PDB file of C-alpha atoms and ligand atoms in Angstrom:
ATOM      1  CA  MET A   1     151.228 113.248 121.630  1.00 92.00           C
ATOM      2  CA  PRO A   2     152.139 111.940 125.110  1.00 93.00           C
ATOM      3  CA  THR A   3     149.802 109.682 127.137  1.00 93.00           C
ATOM      4  CA  GLU A   4     148.890 110.017 130.826  1.00 94.00           C
ATOM      5  CA  ALA A   5     151.038 106.940 131.486  1.00 95.00           C
ATOM      6  CA  ALA A   6     154.052 108.808 130.070  1.00 96.00           C
ATOM      7  CA  ALA A   7     153.636 111.618 132.605  1.00 96.00           C
ATOM      8  CA  LEU A   8     153.564 109.050 135.430  1.00 97.00           C
ATOM      9  CA  LEU A   9     156.766 107.396 134.166  1.00 98.00           C
ATOM     10  CA  SER A  10     158.875 110.530 133.652  1.00 98.00           C
ATOM     11  CA  ARG A  11     158.787 114.219 134.421  1.00 97.00           C
ATOM     12  CA  ALA A  12     160.454 114.880 131.040  1.00 97.00           C
ATOM     13  CA  ILE A  13     158.951 117.883 129.275  1.00 96.00           C
ATOM     14  CA  HIS A  14     157.885 115.876 126.194  1.00 97.00           C
ATOM     15  CA  PHE A  15     156.273 113.149 128.356  1.00 97.00           C
ATOM     16  CA  LYS A  16     153.500 115.462 129.520  1.00 95.00           C
ATOM     17  CA  GLY A  17     151.078 118.019 128.160  1.00 87.00           C
ATOM     18  CA  SER A  18     150.045 118.577 124.597  1.00 90.00           C
ATOM     19  CA  ALA A  19     151.459 117.435 121.262  1.00 94.00           C
ATOM     20  CA  ILE A  20     155.063 118.363 120.432  1.00 95.00           C
ATOM     21  CA  PRO A  21     156.470 118.640 116.891  1.00 97.00           C
ATOM     22  CA  VAL A  22     158.987 115.970 115.903  1.00 97.00           C
ATOM     23  CA  VAL A  23     161.418 115.511 113.017  1.00 96.00           C
ATOM     24  CA  VAL A  24     162.148 111.895 112.080  1.00 96.00           C
ATOM     25  CA  ARG A  25     164.941 110.461 109.949  1.00 95.00           C
ATOM     26  CA  PHE A  26     164.521 106.949 108.585  1.00 95.00           C
ATOM     27  CA  SER A  27     167.659 105.269 107.330  1.00 93.00           C
ATOM     28  CA  ASN A  28     169.199 102.056 106.095  1.00 92.00           C
ATOM     29  CA  PHE A  29     171.937 100.218 107.990  1.00 88.00           C
ATOM     30  CA  ALA A  30     174.118 102.517 110.138  1.00 67.00           C
ATOM     31  CA  GLY A  31     172.770 105.580 108.354  1.00 62.00           C
ATOM     32  CA  LEU A  32     175.079 104.977 105.369  1.00 70.00           C
ATOM     33  CA  PRO A  33     173.695 107.396 102.776  1.00 74.00           C
ATOM     34  CA  SER A  34     174.648 105.304  99.731  1.00 81.00           C
ATOM     35  CA  VAL A  35     173.026 101.979 100.719  1.00 88.00           C
ATOM     36  CA  ALA A  36     170.018 101.217  98.486  1.00 92.00           C
ATOM     37  CA  ASP A  37     166.672 100.363 100.112  1.00 93.00           C
ATOM     38  CA  ASN A  38     166.699  96.949  98.380  1.00 91.00           C
ATOM     39  CA  ASP A  39     170.323  96.108  99.279  1.00 88.00           C
ATOM     40  CA  ALA A  40     170.881  92.951 101.343  1.00 82.00           C
ATOM     41  CA  MET A  41     173.087  95.120 103.605  1.00 84.00           C
ATOM     42  CA  SER A  42     170.329  97.637 104.355  1.00 90.00           C
ATOM     43  CA  ASN A  43     169.108  95.974 107.574  1.00 92.00           C
ATOM     44  CA  PRO A  44     168.556  96.977 110.267  1.00 95.00           C
ATOM     45  CA  ARG A  45     166.641 100.086 109.295  1.00 96.00           C
ATOM     46  CA  GLY A  46     166.981 103.177 111.468  1.00 95.00           C
ATOM     47  CA  MET A  47     164.444 105.567 112.949  1.00 97.00           C
ATOM     48  CA  SER A  48     165.765 108.701 114.646  1.00 97.00           C
ATOM     49  CA  ILE A  49     163.396 111.117 116.337  1.00 98.00           C
ATOM     50  CA  LYS A  50     164.006 114.697 117.387  1.00 97.00           C
ATOM     51  CA  PHE A  51     161.404 116.296 119.665  1.00 98.00           C
ATOM     52  CA  LEU A  52     161.292 120.096 119.189  1.00 97.00           C
ATOM     53  CA  LEU A  53     160.565 121.168 122.755  1.00 96.00           C
ATOM     54  CA  PRO A  54     158.452 124.158 123.798  1.00 93.00           C
ATOM     55  CA  ASP A  55     161.445 125.713 125.601  1.00 91.00           C
ATOM     56  CA  GLY A  56     163.389 125.883 122.308  1.00 94.00           C
ATOM     57  CA  GLY A  57     165.588 122.861 123.105  1.00 95.00           C
ATOM     58  CA  ASP A  58     165.373 119.382 121.640  1.00 97.00           C
ATOM     59  CA  THR A  59     165.859 115.761 122.638  1.00 98.00           C
ATOM     60  CA  ASP A  60     166.412 112.618 120.562  1.00 98.00           C
ATOM     61  CA  ILE A  61     165.703 108.913 120.317  1.00 98.00           C
ATOM     62  CA  VAL A  62     167.903 106.840 117.978  1.00 98.00           C
ATOM     63  CA  ALA A  63     166.476 103.385 117.315  1.00 98.00           C
ATOM     64  CA  HIS A  64     166.898 100.572 114.813  1.00 97.00           C
ATOM     65  CA  SER A  65     164.809  97.652 113.613  1.00 97.00           C
ATOM     66  CA  TYR A  66     166.769  94.868 115.372  1.00 97.00           C
ATOM     67  CA  ASN A  67     165.921  94.018 118.970  1.00 97.00           C
ATOM     68  CA  GLY A  68     169.467  93.903 120.310  1.00 98.00           C
ATOM     69  CA  PHE A  69     172.973  94.539 119.045  1.00 98.00           C
ATOM     70  CA  PRO A  70     175.858  92.307 117.948  1.00 97.00           C
ATOM     71  CA  VAL A  71     178.144  93.438 120.784  1.00 98.00           C
ATOM     72  CA  ALA A  72     177.881  94.757 124.336  1.00 98.00           C
ATOM     73  CA  THR A  73     180.870  97.090 124.554  1.00 98.00           C
ATOM     74  CA  PRO A  74     182.532  99.741 122.376  1.00 98.00           C
ATOM     75  CA  GLU A  75     185.793  97.727 122.484  1.00 98.00           C
ATOM     76  CA  ASP A  76     184.026  94.686 121.041  1.00 98.00           C
ATOM     77  CA  PHE A  77     182.330  96.860 118.425  1.00 97.00           C
ATOM     78  CA  VAL A  78     185.755  97.967 117.155  1.00 97.00           C
ATOM     79  CA  LYS A  79     186.887  94.317 117.043  1.00 97.00           C
ATOM     80  CA  PHE A  80     183.669  93.338 115.243  1.00 96.00           C
ATOM     81  CA  LEU A  81     184.102  96.063 112.591  1.00 94.00           C
ATOM     82  CA  ARG A  82     187.784  95.170 112.100  1.00 96.00           C
ATOM     83  CA  ALA A  83     186.877  91.499 111.656  1.00 97.00           C
ATOM     84  CA  LEU A  84     184.119  92.453 109.187  1.00 92.00           C
ATOM     85  CA  GLY A  85     186.535  94.587 107.205  1.00 91.00           C
ATOM     86  CA  SER A  86     189.358  92.053 107.260  1.00 95.00           C
ATOM     87  CA  PRO A  87     190.433  90.559 103.908  1.00 96.00           C
ATOM     88  CA  ASP A  88     190.728  87.218 105.757  1.00 97.00           C
ATOM     89  CA  PRO A  89     187.192  85.705 106.008  1.00 95.00           C
ATOM     90  CA  ALA A  90     188.354  83.528 108.925  1.00 97.00           C
ATOM     91  CA  GLU A  91     188.532  86.663 111.094  1.00 97.00           C
ATOM     92  CA  ILE A  92     184.805  87.312 111.111  1.00 96.00           C
ATOM     93  CA  GLN A  93     184.062  83.595 111.506  1.00 97.00           C
ATOM     94  CA  ARG A  94     186.302  83.522 114.595  1.00 97.00           C
ATOM     95  CA  PHE A  95     184.570  86.589 116.007  1.00 98.00           C
ATOM     96  CA  LEU A  96     181.104  85.144 115.420  1.00 98.00           C
ATOM     97  CA  HIS A  97     182.036  81.846 117.056  1.00 97.00           C
ATOM     98  CA  THR A  98     183.167  83.587 120.212  1.00 97.00           C
ATOM     99  CA  HIS A  99     180.343  86.183 120.343  1.00 97.00           C
ATOM    100  CA  PRO A 100     176.883  84.577 120.361  1.00 97.00           C
ATOM    101  CA  ALA A 101     175.042  87.926 120.100  1.00 98.00           C
ATOM    102  CA  ALA A 102     176.997  88.766 116.935  1.00 98.00           C
ATOM    103  CA  GLN A 103     176.222  85.266 115.616  1.00 97.00           C
ATOM    104  CA  ALA A 104     172.497  85.837 116.239  1.00 97.00           C
ATOM    105  CA  PHE A 105     172.663  89.264 114.557  1.00 96.00           C
ATOM    106  CA  ALA A 106     174.392  87.795 111.490  1.00 94.00           C
ATOM    107  CA  ALA A 107     171.874  84.945 111.297  1.00 94.00           C
ATOM    108  CA  ALA A 108     168.778  87.156 111.695  1.00 94.00           C
ATOM    109  CA  PRO A 109     166.477  87.093 108.662  1.00 90.00           C
ATOM    110  CA  ASN A 110     167.146  89.988 106.329  1.00 86.00           C
ATOM    111  CA  LEU A 111     163.569  91.280 106.277  1.00 91.00           C
ATOM    112  CA  ALA A 112     162.497  93.897 103.740  1.00 95.00           C
ATOM    113  CA  PRO A 113     159.598  95.898 105.235  1.00 97.00           C
ATOM    114  CA  HIS A 114     156.699  97.024 103.046  1.00 98.00           C
ATOM    115  CA  SER A 115     157.306 100.513 104.403  1.00 98.00           C
ATOM    116  CA  TYR A 116     159.238 102.426 107.024  1.00 98.00           C
ATOM    117  CA  ALA A 117     155.757 102.733 108.550  1.00 98.00           C
ATOM    118  CA  ARG A 118     155.364  98.908 108.713  1.00 98.00           C
ATOM    119  CA  GLU A 119     158.531  98.262 110.785  1.00 98.00           C
ATOM    120  CA  SER A 120     159.257  98.186 114.558  1.00 98.00           C
ATOM    121  CA  TYR A 121     162.271  99.978 115.996  1.00 98.00           C
ATOM    122  CA  PHE A 122     164.237  99.364 119.214  1.00 98.00           C
ATOM    123  CA  GLY A 123     166.299 101.795 121.287  1.00 98.00           C
ATOM    124  CA  VAL A 124     168.483  98.878 122.530  1.00 98.00           C
ATOM    125  CA  ASN A 125     170.374 100.732 125.304  1.00 98.00           C
ATOM    126  CA  ALA A 126     168.496 101.396 128.579  1.00 98.00           C
ATOM    127  CA  PHE A 127     167.647 104.764 130.131  1.00 98.00           C
ATOM    128  CA  ARG A 128     166.463 105.719 133.599  1.00 98.00           C
ATOM    129  CA  PHE A 129     163.030 107.364 133.665  1.00 98.00           C
ATOM    130  CA  THR A 130     162.232 109.444 136.776  1.00 98.00           C
ATOM    131  CA  SER A 131     158.784 110.721 137.689  1.00 98.00           C
ATOM    132  CA  GLU A 132     157.803 114.024 139.336  1.00 97.00           C
ATOM    133  CA  ALA A 133     157.524 112.051 142.595  1.00 97.00           C
ATOM    134  CA  GLY A 134     161.156 110.936 142.280  1.00 98.00           C
ATOM    135  CA  VAL A 135     160.397 107.290 141.414  1.00 98.00           C
ATOM    136  CA  SER A 136     162.815 105.792 138.852  1.00 98.00           C
ATOM    137  CA  HIS A 137     162.503 102.874 136.424  1.00 98.00           C
ATOM    138  CA  TYR A 138     164.943 101.579 133.822  1.00 98.00           C
ATOM    139  CA  GLY A 139     163.414 101.233 130.391  1.00 98.00           C
ATOM    140  CA  ARG A 140     164.142 100.672 126.724  1.00 98.00           C
ATOM    141  CA  TYR A 141     162.392 102.410 123.849  1.00 98.00           C
ATOM    142  CA  ARG A 142     160.370 100.485 121.348  1.00 98.00           C
ATOM    143  CA  ILE A 143     158.543 102.165 118.473  1.00 98.00           C
ATOM    144  CA  GLU A 144     155.656 100.195 116.990  1.00 98.00           C
ATOM    145  CA  PRO A 145     153.892 100.960 113.710  1.00 98.00           C
ATOM    146  CA  VAL A 146     150.158 101.476 114.311  1.00 98.00           C
ATOM    147  CA  ALA A 147     149.543  99.791 110.918  1.00 97.00           C
ATOM    148  CA  GLY A 148     151.478  96.692 112.136  1.00 98.00           C
ATOM    149  CA  THR A 149     154.658  95.180 110.707  1.00 98.00           C
ATOM    150  CA  ALA A 150     154.679  93.713 107.175  1.00 98.00           C
ATOM    151  CA  TYR A 151     157.592  92.241 105.199  1.00 97.00           C
ATOM    152  CA  TYR A 152     158.229  91.064 101.645  1.00 96.00           C
ATOM    153  CA  THR A 153     159.327  87.529 100.969  1.00 91.00           C
ATOM    154  CA  ALA A 154     162.890  87.274  99.615  1.00 86.00           C
ATOM    155  CA  ALA A 155     161.521  86.673  96.088  1.00 87.00           C
ATOM    156  CA  GLN A 156     159.230  89.707  96.285  1.00 91.00           C
ATOM    157  CA  ALA A 157     161.992  91.856  97.788  1.00 90.00           C
ATOM    158  CA  ALA A 158     164.291  91.082  94.841  1.00 86.00           C
ATOM    159  CA  GLY A 159     161.898  93.032  92.573  1.00 92.00           C
ATOM    160  CA  ASN A 160     161.878  96.193  94.716  1.00 94.00           C
ATOM    161  CA  PRO A 161     163.419  99.343  93.197  1.00 95.00           C
ATOM    162  CA  PRO A 162     166.555 100.740  94.931  1.00 94.00           C
ATOM    163  CA  ASP A 163     164.587 103.593  96.528  1.00 94.00           C
ATOM    164  CA  TYR A 164     161.352 101.708  97.167  1.00 97.00           C
ATOM    165  CA  LEU A 165     161.079 102.767 100.830  1.00 96.00           C
ATOM    166  CA  ALA A 166     161.553 106.461 100.070  1.00 94.00           C
ATOM    167  CA  GLN A 167     159.023 106.279  97.217  1.00 96.00           C
ATOM    168  CA  GLU A 168     156.509 104.347  99.288  1.00 97.00           C
ATOM    169  CA  PHE A 169     156.717 106.817 102.144  1.00 97.00           C
ATOM    170  CA  GLN A 170     156.161 109.824  99.877  1.00 96.00           C
ATOM    171  CA  HIS A 171     153.155 108.120  98.331  1.00 97.00           C
ATOM    172  CA  ARG A 172     151.796 107.019 101.729  1.00 97.00           C
ATOM    173  CA  LEU A 173     151.887 110.503 103.231  1.00 97.00           C
ATOM    174  CA  LYS A 174     149.844 111.889 100.337  1.00 96.00           C
ATOM    175  CA  LEU A 175     147.058 109.513 101.389  1.00 97.00           C
ATOM    176  CA  GLU A 176     147.315 109.431 105.197  1.00 97.00           C
ATOM    177  CA  PRO A 177     149.753 110.140 108.051  1.00 98.00           C
ATOM    178  CA  ALA A 178     152.118 107.406 109.256  1.00 98.00           C
ATOM    179  CA  ARG A 179     151.514 106.622 112.922  1.00 98.00           C
ATOM    180  CA  PHE A 180     153.743 104.946 115.499  1.00 98.00           C
ATOM    181  CA  ARG A 181     153.324 104.170 119.192  1.00 98.00           C
ATOM    182  CA  LEU A 182     156.215 105.091 121.466  1.00 98.00           C
ATOM    183  CA  MET A 183     156.550 102.318 124.047  1.00 98.00           C
ATOM    184  CA  VAL A 184     158.927 101.985 126.997  1.00 98.00           C
ATOM    185  CA  GLN A 185     159.709  98.424 128.063  1.00 98.00           C
ATOM    186  CA  ILE A 186     160.277  98.457 131.815  1.00 98.00           C
ATOM    187  CA  ALA A 187     163.090  96.376 133.343  1.00 98.00           C
ATOM    188  CA  ARG A 188     162.419  93.984 136.183  1.00 98.00           C
ATOM    189  CA  PRO A 189     164.981  93.699 138.988  1.00 97.00           C
ATOM    190  CA  GLY A 190     167.795  91.538 137.637  1.00 97.00           C
ATOM    191  CA  ASP A 191     167.360  92.569 133.963  1.00 98.00           C
ATOM    192  CA  SER A 192     170.611  93.882 132.509  1.00 98.00           C
ATOM    193  CA  THR A 193     170.551  97.635 132.036  1.00 98.00           C
ATOM    194  CA  THR A 194     174.151  97.794 130.824  1.00 98.00           C
ATOM    195  CA  ASP A 195     174.196  95.253 127.986  1.00 98.00           C
ATOM    196  CA  GLY A 196     172.146  95.857 124.841  1.00 98.00           C
ATOM    197  CA  THR A 197     172.789  92.299 123.603  1.00 98.00           C
ATOM    198  CA  VAL A 198     170.625  90.892 126.421  1.00 98.00           C
ATOM    199  CA  ILE A 199     166.987  91.051 125.334  1.00 97.00           C
ATOM    200  CA  TRP A 200     164.402  91.515 128.063  1.00 98.00           C
ATOM    201  CA  PRO A 201     161.555  89.007 127.850  1.00 97.00           C
ATOM    202  CA  ASP A 202     158.326  90.119 126.177  1.00 95.00           C
ATOM    203  CA  ASP A 203     156.350  89.764 129.410  1.00 98.00           C
ATOM    204  CA  ARG A 204     157.939  92.949 130.809  1.00 98.00           C
ATOM    205  CA  VAL A 205     155.534  95.854 131.330  1.00 98.00           C
ATOM    206  CA  MET A 206     155.263  98.070 128.246  1.00 98.00           C
ATOM    207  CA  VAL A 207     154.262 101.652 128.949  1.00 98.00           C
ATOM    208  CA  HIS A 208     152.546 103.318 126.013  1.00 98.00           C
ATOM    209  CA  ALA A 209     154.165 106.738 126.255  1.00 98.00           C
ATOM    210  CA  GLY A 210     152.734 108.457 123.194  1.00 97.00           C
ATOM    211  CA  THR A 211     151.884 108.407 119.508  1.00 98.00           C
ATOM    212  CA  PHE A 212     153.832 109.931 116.625  1.00 97.00           C
ATOM    213  CA  THR A 213     151.811 111.213 113.676  1.00 98.00           C
ATOM    214  CA  LEU A 214     154.047 111.881 110.680  1.00 98.00           C
ATOM    215  CA  ASN A 215     152.278 113.876 108.019  1.00 96.00           C
ATOM    216  CA  ARG A 216     154.802 115.489 105.691  1.00 95.00           C
ATOM    217  CA  ILE A 217     158.269 115.062 104.205  1.00 93.00           C
ATOM    218  CA  ALA A 218     160.673 117.902 105.064  1.00 88.00           C
ATOM    219  CA  PRO A 219     160.948 120.008 101.894  1.00 84.00           C
ATOM    220  CA  ASP A 220     164.641 120.889 101.970  1.00 74.00           C
ATOM    221  CA  GLY A 221     166.037 117.411 101.281  1.00 75.00           C
ATOM    222  CA  ALA A 222     169.776 116.780 101.168  1.00 79.00           C
ATOM    223  CA  ALA A 223     170.929 120.022 102.821  1.00 81.00           C
ATOM    224  CA  ARG A 224     168.680 119.451 105.806  1.00 81.00           C
ATOM    225  CA  GLN A 225     169.723 115.798 106.024  1.00 82.00           C
ATOM    226  CA  ARG A 226     173.353 116.802 106.365  1.00 84.00           C
ATOM    227  CA  SER A 227     172.560 119.408 109.001  1.00 88.00           C
ATOM    228  CA  MET A 228     170.666 117.019 111.307  1.00 93.00           C
ATOM    229  CA  LEU A 229     172.455 115.369 114.205  1.00 96.00           C
ATOM    230  CA  PHE A 230     170.641 112.778 116.323  1.00 97.00           C
ATOM    231  CA  THR A 231     172.409 111.401 119.389  1.00 97.00           C
ATOM    232  CA  PRO A 232     171.177 109.017 122.092  1.00 97.00           C
ATOM    233  CA  LEU A 233     172.473 111.276 124.886  1.00 98.00           C
ATOM    234  CA  SER A 234     170.643 114.413 123.804  1.00 97.00           C
ATOM    235  CA  LEU A 235     168.415 114.173 126.899  1.00 98.00           C
ATOM    236  CA  VAL A 236     166.242 116.317 129.167  1.00 97.00           C
ATOM    237  CA  GLY A 237     165.523 116.160 132.925  1.00 97.00           C
ATOM    238  CA  GLY A 238     163.477 113.083 133.856  1.00 98.00           C
ATOM    239  CA  ILE A 239     165.404 110.759 131.498  1.00 98.00           C
ATOM    240  CA  SER A 240     169.033 109.915 132.254  1.00 98.00           C
ATOM    241  CA  PRO A 241     171.517 107.445 130.783  1.00 98.00           C
ATOM    242  CA  SER A 242     171.971 103.958 132.204  1.00 98.00           C
ATOM    243  CA  ALA A 243     175.535 102.788 132.856  1.00 98.00           C
ATOM    244  CA  ASP A 244     175.545 100.985 129.484  1.00 98.00           C
ATOM    245  CA  PRO A 245     179.003 101.927 128.084  1.00 98.00           C
ATOM    246  CA  MET A 246     177.643 101.974 124.538  1.00 98.00           C
ATOM    247  CA  LEU A 247     175.692 105.167 125.190  1.00 98.00           C
ATOM    248  CA  VAL A 248     178.744 107.360 125.767  1.00 98.00           C
ATOM    249  CA  ALA A 249     180.604 105.718 122.864  1.00 98.00           C
ATOM    250  CA  ARG A 250     177.637 106.189 120.535  1.00 97.00           C
ATOM    251  CA  ASN A 251     177.259 109.798 121.537  1.00 97.00           C
ATOM    252  CA  ARG A 252     180.904 110.539 120.758  1.00 97.00           C
ATOM    253  CA  ALA A 253     180.906 108.598 117.486  1.00 96.00           C
ATOM    254  CA  TYR A 254     177.797 110.360 116.153  1.00 96.00           C
ATOM    255  CA  ARG A 255     179.328 113.755 116.941  1.00 96.00           C
ATOM    256  CA  VAL A 256     182.620 112.834 115.225  1.00 96.00           C
ATOM    257  CA  SER A 257     180.666 111.605 112.207  1.00 93.00           C
ATOM    258  CA  TYR A 258     178.701 114.856 112.098  1.00 94.00           C
ATOM    259  CA  ALA A 259     181.886 116.949 112.397  1.00 94.00           C
ATOM    260  CA  ARG A 260     183.514 115.016 109.542  1.00 93.00           C
ATOM    261  CA  ARG A 261     180.436 115.552 107.409  1.00 88.00           C
ATOM    262  CA  HIS A 262     180.888 119.304 107.897  1.00 88.00           C
ATOM    263  CA  ALA A 263     184.698 119.447 107.764  1.00 84.00           C
ATOM    264  CA  PRO A 264     186.255 121.660 105.102  1.00 79.00           C
ATOM    265  CA  GLY A 265     186.764 119.537 102.003  1.00 76.00           C
ATOM    266  CA  ALA A 266     184.128 116.944 102.949  1.00 75.00           C
ATOM    267  CA  GLU A 267     181.697 116.212 100.131  1.00 62.00           C
ATOM    268  CA  GLY A 268     178.983 118.854 100.505  1.00 50.00           C
ATOM    269  CA  GLY A 269     180.676 120.057 103.721  1.00 47.00           C
ATOM    270  CA  ASP A 270     181.443 123.610 104.799  1.00 42.00           C
ATOM    271  CA  LYS A 271     184.012 125.393 102.668  1.00 35.00           C
TER     272      LYS A 271
HETATM  273  C1  LIG B 301     179.386 101.807 120.146  1.00 78.77           C
HETATM  274  C2  LIG B 301     178.367 101.509 119.361  1.00 78.77           C
HETATM  275  C3  LIG B 301     177.960 102.327 118.147  1.00 78.77           C
HETATM  276  C4  LIG B 301     178.715 103.156 117.368  1.00 78.77           C
HETATM  277  C5  LIG B 301     180.198 103.468 117.472  1.00 78.77           C
HETATM  278  C6  LIG B 301     177.815 103.713 116.354  1.00 78.77           C
HETATM  279  C7  LIG B 301     178.195 104.610 115.369  1.00 78.77           C
HETATM  280  C8  LIG B 301     177.340 105.303 114.527  1.00 78.77           C
HETATM  281  C9  LIG B 301     177.708 106.398 113.652  1.00 78.77           C
HETATM  282  C10 LIG B 301     179.119 106.974 113.488  1.00 78.77           C
HETATM  283  C11 LIG B 301     176.591 106.827 113.015  1.00 78.77           C
HETATM  284  C12 LIG B 301     176.475 107.988 112.002  1.00 78.77           C
HETATM  285  C13 LIG B 301     175.931 109.230 112.751  1.00 78.77           C
HETATM  286  C14 LIG B 301     175.848 110.496 111.887  1.00 78.77           C
HETATM  287  O1  LIG B 301     176.623 110.667 110.959  1.00 78.77           O
HETATM  288  O2  LIG B 301     174.988 111.402 112.189  1.00 78.77           O
HETATM  289  C15 LIG B 301     175.511 105.985 113.474  1.00 78.77           C
HETATM  290  C16 LIG B 301     174.228 106.116 113.082  1.00 78.77           C
HETATM  291  C17 LIG B 301     173.199 105.340 113.561  1.00 78.77           C
HETATM  292  N1  LIG B 301     173.263 104.325 114.514  1.00 78.77           N
HETATM  293 FE1  LIG B 301     174.885 103.770 115.524  1.00 78.77          FE
HETATM  294  N2  LIG B 301     176.563 103.196 116.532  1.00 78.77           N
HETATM  295  C18 LIG B 301     176.604 102.361 117.629  1.00 78.77           C
HETATM  296  C19 LIG B 301     175.552 101.659 118.168  1.00 78.77           C
HETATM  297  C20 LIG B 301     174.245 101.716 117.736  1.00 78.77           C
HETATM  298  C21 LIG B 301     173.145 101.044 118.343  1.00 78.77           C
HETATM  299  C22 LIG B 301     173.202 100.158 119.606  1.00 78.77           C
HETATM  300  C23 LIG B 301     172.046 101.348 117.602  1.00 78.77           C
HETATM  301  C24 LIG B 301     170.670 100.853 117.887  1.00 78.77           C
HETATM  302  C25 LIG B 301     169.693 101.636 118.227  1.00 78.77           C
HETATM  303  C26 LIG B 301     172.456 102.250 116.535  1.00 78.77           C
HETATM  304  C27 LIG B 301     171.626 102.830 115.584  1.00 78.77           C
HETATM  305  C28 LIG B 301     172.004 103.828 114.712  1.00 78.77           C
HETATM  306  C29 LIG B 301     171.070 104.541 113.830  1.00 78.77           C
HETATM  307  C30 LIG B 301     169.568 104.316 113.716  1.00 78.77           C
HETATM  308  C31 LIG B 301     171.827 105.495 113.120  1.00 78.77           C
HETATM  309  C32 LIG B 301     171.311 106.542 112.113  1.00 78.77           C
HETATM  310  C33 LIG B 301     171.099 107.835 112.936  1.00 78.77           C
HETATM  311  C34 LIG B 301     170.568 109.040 112.170  1.00 78.77           C
HETATM  312  O3  LIG B 301     169.493 108.969 111.553  1.00 78.77           O
HETATM  313  O4  LIG B 301     171.221 110.092 112.236  1.00 78.77           O
HETATM  314  N3  LIG B 301     173.798 102.437 116.654  1.00 78.77           N
HETATM  315  N4  LIG B 301     175.995 105.059 114.384  1.00 78.77           N
END
């Protein structure tokens, strides 16, 4: 449900009027389907949102639970992944030493949330929000759990079952909806709008743009999961991309990933 402040920030169709249905996918690191909820590699968690618009179209937000990203450019992301995958452990050490944002990402505490509904999510890359009056602001999405964040200690987390987040969420929704606030952090002049590794200070204005109320799990499980594609550049008028080069690269990569998932011969793909 959008707020009045949302309508002042952007003329986007889902930023004004009445409630709009959404479909949300929560995920573990990078959306890898086989990573267990209790795996040390499962952070950051993902939250992808698809707004089903009244005109029959849709628009997405793809966010994760780390405020920032290890690299600023697609070229560096390729280098980072190659270093991570290298059999020589010195490779990743070299990369981390020369890339402070990647160092900070690697050193971040590996927090296990009590629930997908007790975690915050960050859109990382900036967008340009334009109002009906033609006024534009750069902003970054932030999605805050209304119930607040809560994390297990490392010792507690070690006892969690592999699918503890999925189980918890199913149980939670039988009792009450999960609610999140959609916030847009507004850039001040001088804040980088092209580098997701540069975190804007917390004193920046936060516009409360709306509230998500999640009340049921989609019934058609795995088949529906495979058929869903969320991309950061699935946009509508009133919200446009910043010049952050990651946005275009992300958009392409997500589409390639989707196409491979549906390629003939892919596991569960089209025949
Ligand atoms: C150039 C940089 C990036 C590349 C190449 C990349 C690549 C990918 C790919 C290939 C997928 C799988 C998509 C699918 O199969 O549907 C994915 C998923 C995901 N990525 Fe990225 N990513 C990048 C940056 C980011 C950033 C900055 C964030 C932070 C918000 C992020 C968050 C996510 C999330 C939450 C998912 C799961 C999406 C879903 O539920 O469908 N990624 N990424």
